[in-house]
């Protein structure tokens, strides 16, 4: 399929697909017999890779981490330990962020309580 069809199939813009290709995360194939254009064809493997990229971005993986995932997933013969370590590391990172956000939420709730108890006309924010 050409890049337009790939874009429609994955919901990604052509610009984003080319960006991922420039990073080496996907690869389109050119027909060496056709010299009049630089059209690239993308197969179902590219669709699968793009779906993995989309899902990994949604859960917070960086592009460098995603590239490593793709490499171990598609190119390594024994990728399970490396991939598992990467996913466990991301889970720990998410746990740390959740702890931070819970603490931040508690602090903001305390500020709100102080503001409510002191009335709307007093400026208590400057005390923090």
C-alpha positions as YAML, in Angstrom:
chain: A
units: angstrom
residues:
- id: 1
  name: UNK
  ca: [0.00, 0.00, 0.00]
- id: 2
  name: UNK
  ca: [1.11, 3.57, -0.57]
- id: 3
  name: UNK
  ca: [1.60, 6.11, 2.20]
- id: 4
  name: UNK
  ca: [-1.86, 7.68, 1.70]
- id: 5
  name: UNK
  ca: [-3.58, 4.37, 2.32]
- id: 6
  name: UNK
  ca: [-1.26, 3.65, 5.27]
- id: 7
  name: UNK
  ca: [-2.19, 7.03, 6.73]
- id: 8
  name: UNK
  ca: [-5.90, 6.29, 6.43]
- id: 9
  name: UNK
  ca: [-5.48, 2.79, 7.85]
- id: 10
  name: UNK
  ca: [-3.52, 3.89, 10.92]
- id: 11
  name: UNK
  ca: [-4.95, 7.37, 11.51]
- id: 12
  name: UNK
  ca: [-1.46, 8.87, 11.45]
- id: 13
  name: UNK
  ca: [-0.55, 11.80, 9.26]
- id: 14
  name: UNK
  ca: [1.77, 11.29, 6.31]
- id: 15
  name: UNK
  ca: [4.24, 13.63, 8.02]
- id: 16
  name: UNK
  ca: [4.25, 11.45, 11.16]
- id: 17
  name: UNK
  ca: [4.71, 8.25, 9.14]
- id: 18
  name: UNK
  ca: [7.67, 9.78, 7.32]
- id: 19
  name: UNK
  ca: [9.10, 10.97, 10.64]
- id: 20
  name: UNK
  ca: [8.95, 7.43, 12.05]
- id: 21
  name: UNK
  ca: [10.53, 6.14, 8.86]
- id: 22
  name: UNK
  ca: [13.35, 8.69, 9.13]
- id: 23
  name: UNK
  ca: [13.95, 7.46, 12.69]
- id: 24
  name: UNK
  ca: [14.28, 3.91, 11.36]
- id: 25
  name: UNK
  ca: [11.19, 2.61, 13.14]
- id: 26
  name: UNK
  ca: [9.47, 1.53, 9.93]
- id: 27
  name: UNK
  ca: [10.63, 0.96, 6.37]
- id: 28
  name: UNK
  ca: [8.89, 1.33, 3.05]
- id: 29
  name: UNK
  ca: [10.09, -0.48, -0.03]
- id: 30
  name: UNK
  ca: [10.66, 1.15, -3.41]
- id: 31
  name: UNK
  ca: [10.23, -0.70, -6.67]
- id: 32
  name: UNK
  ca: [13.69, -0.70, -8.24]
- id: 33
  name: UNK
  ca: [12.21, -1.27, -11.72]
- id: 34
  name: UNK
  ca: [10.27, 2.01, -11.61]
- id: 35
  name: UNK
  ca: [12.62, 4.97, -12.12]
- id: 36
  name: UNK
  ca: [10.01, 7.72, -12.62]
- id: 37
  name: UNK
  ca: [8.94, 8.10, -8.98]
- id: 38
  name: UNK
  ca: [10.09, 7.49, -5.44]
- id: 39
  name: UNK
  ca: [6.85, 5.88, -4.27]
- id: 40
  name: UNK
  ca: [7.27, 3.49, -1.40]
- id: 41
  name: UNK
  ca: [5.09, 0.52, -0.63]
- id: 42
  name: UNK
  ca: [4.24, -0.49, 2.92]
- id: 43
  name: UNK
  ca: [3.14, -3.97, 3.96]
- id: 44
  name: UNK
  ca: [1.11, -5.30, 6.89]
- id: 45
  name: UNK
  ca: [4.28, -5.51, 9.00]
- id: 46
  name: UNK
  ca: [4.53, -1.71, 8.84]
- id: 47
  name: UNK
  ca: [0.89, -1.41, 9.93]
- id: 48
  name: UNK
  ca: [1.62, -3.67, 12.91]
- id: 49
  name: UNK
  ca: [4.72, -1.62, 13.81]
- id: 50
  name: UNK
  ca: [2.75, 1.64, 13.61]
- id: 51
  name: UNK
  ca: [0.00, 0.20, 15.82]
- id: 52
  name: UNK
  ca: [2.65, -0.74, 18.39]
- id: 53
  name: UNK
  ca: [4.13, 2.78, 18.16]
- id: 54
  name: UNK
  ca: [0.70, 4.37, 18.67]
- id: 55
  name: UNK
  ca: [-0.12, 2.21, 21.69]
- id: 56
  name: UNK
  ca: [3.34, 2.64, 23.23]
- id: 57
  name: UNK
  ca: [3.12, 6.44, 22.86]
- id: 58
  name: UNK
  ca: [-0.30, 6.39, 24.54]
- id: 59
  name: UNK
  ca: [1.10, 4.69, 27.65]
- id: 60
  name: UNK
  ca: [4.09, 7.01, 27.86]
- id: 61
  name: UNK
  ca: [7.01, 5.32, 26.16]
- id: 62
  name: UNK
  ca: [9.55, 7.64, 24.54]
- id: 63
  name: UNK
  ca: [10.46, 7.23, 20.89]
- id: 64
  name: UNK
  ca: [13.87, 5.84, 21.91]
- id: 65
  name: UNK
  ca: [12.17, 3.24, 24.12]
- id: 66
  name: UNK
  ca: [9.70, 2.37, 21.36]
- id: 67
  name: UNK
  ca: [12.54, 1.91, 18.87]
- id: 68
  name: UNK
  ca: [14.16, -0.51, 21.32]
- id: 69
  name: UNK
  ca: [10.86, -2.36, 21.76]
- id: 70
  name: UNK
  ca: [10.46, -2.70, 18.00]
- id: 71
  name: UNK
  ca: [14.02, -3.94, 17.60]
- id: 72
  name: UNK
  ca: [13.73, -6.57, 20.32]
- id: 73
  name: UNK
  ca: [10.21, -7.56, 19.26]
- id: 74
  name: UNK
  ca: [10.86, -7.97, 15.54]
- id: 75
  name: UNK
  ca: [14.60, -8.55, 15.18]
- id: 76
  name: UNK
  ca: [15.81, -10.46, 18.26]
- id: 77
  name: UNK
  ca: [15.50, -14.19, 18.60]
- id: 78
  name: UNK
  ca: [15.22, -14.05, 22.41]
- id: 79
  name: UNK
  ca: [13.60, -10.70, 23.11]
- id: 80
  name: UNK
  ca: [11.51, -11.67, 26.13]
- id: 81
  name: UNK
  ca: [13.94, -10.74, 28.97]
- id: 82
  name: UNK
  ca: [14.90, -7.40, 27.40]
- id: 83
  name: UNK
  ca: [11.32, -6.47, 26.59]
- id: 84
  name: UNK
  ca: [10.11, -7.55, 30.03]
- id: 85
  name: UNK
  ca: [12.78, -5.39, 31.70]
- id: 86
  name: UNK
  ca: [11.75, -2.38, 29.61]
- id: 87
  name: UNK
  ca: [8.07, -2.83, 30.49]
- id: 88
  name: UNK
  ca: [8.82, -3.33, 34.19]
- id: 89
  name: UNK
  ca: [10.90, -0.17, 34.16]
- id: 90
  name: UNK
  ca: [7.99, 1.75, 32.61]
- id: 91
  name: UNK
  ca: [5.61, 0.37, 35.26]
- id: 92
  name: UNK
  ca: [7.95, 1.62, 38.00]
- id: 93
  name: UNK
  ca: [8.15, 5.02, 36.30]
- id: 94
  name: UNK
  ca: [4.34, 5.20, 36.20]
- id: 95
  name: UNK
  ca: [4.12, 4.18, 39.87]
- id: 96
  name: UNK
  ca: [6.57, 6.96, 40.78]
- id: 97
  name: UNK
  ca: [4.55, 9.49, 38.81]
- id: 98
  name: UNK
  ca: [1.32, 8.34, 40.47]
- id: 99
  name: UNK
  ca: [2.89, 8.79, 43.91]
- id: 100
  name: UNK
  ca: [4.07, 12.28, 42.94]
- id: 101
  name: UNK
  ca: [0.66, 13.27, 41.59]
- id: 102
  name: UNK
  ca: [-1.10, 11.94, 44.71]
- id: 103
  name: UNK
  ca: [1.18, 14.08, 46.88]
- id: 104
  name: UNK
  ca: [0.62, 17.10, 44.65]
- id: 105
  name: UNK
  ca: [-3.14, 16.55, 44.80]
- id: 106
  name: UNK
  ca: [-3.08, 16.43, 48.61]
- id: 107
  name: UNK
  ca: [-1.11, 19.68, 48.74]
- id: 108
  name: UNK
  ca: [-3.56, 21.39, 46.39]
- id: 109
  name: UNK
  ca: [-6.51, 20.11, 48.42]
- id: 110
  name: UNK
  ca: [-4.95, 21.62, 51.57]
- id: 111
  name: UNK
  ca: [-4.54, 24.95, 49.79]
- id: 112
  name: UNK
  ca: [-8.16, 24.82, 48.68]
- id: 113
  name: UNK
  ca: [-9.30, 24.05, 52.23]
- id: 114
  name: UNK
  ca: [-7.32, 27.03, 53.57]
- id: 115
  name: UNK
  ca: [-8.77, 29.29, 50.90]
- id: 116
  name: UNK
  ca: [-12.30, 28.13, 51.66]
- id: 117
  name: UNK
  ca: [-11.91, 28.48, 55.42]
- id: 118
  name: UNK
  ca: [-10.36, 31.97, 55.20]
- id: 119
  name: UNK
  ca: [-13.00, 33.33, 52.84]
- id: 120
  name: UNK
  ca: [-12.73, 34.44, 49.25]
- id: 121
  name: UNK
  ca: [-11.78, 38.05, 50.07]
- id: 122
  name: UNK
  ca: [-8.51, 37.31, 51.85]
- id: 123
  name: UNK
  ca: [-5.31, 36.68, 49.95]
- id: 124
  name: UNK
  ca: [-3.91, 33.50, 51.52]
- id: 125
  name: UNK
  ca: [-2.07, 32.21, 48.47]
- id: 126
  name: UNK
  ca: [0.91, 34.43, 49.27]
- id: 127
  name: UNK
  ca: [1.39, 32.50, 52.53]
- id: 128
  name: UNK
  ca: [2.46, 29.34, 50.65]
...
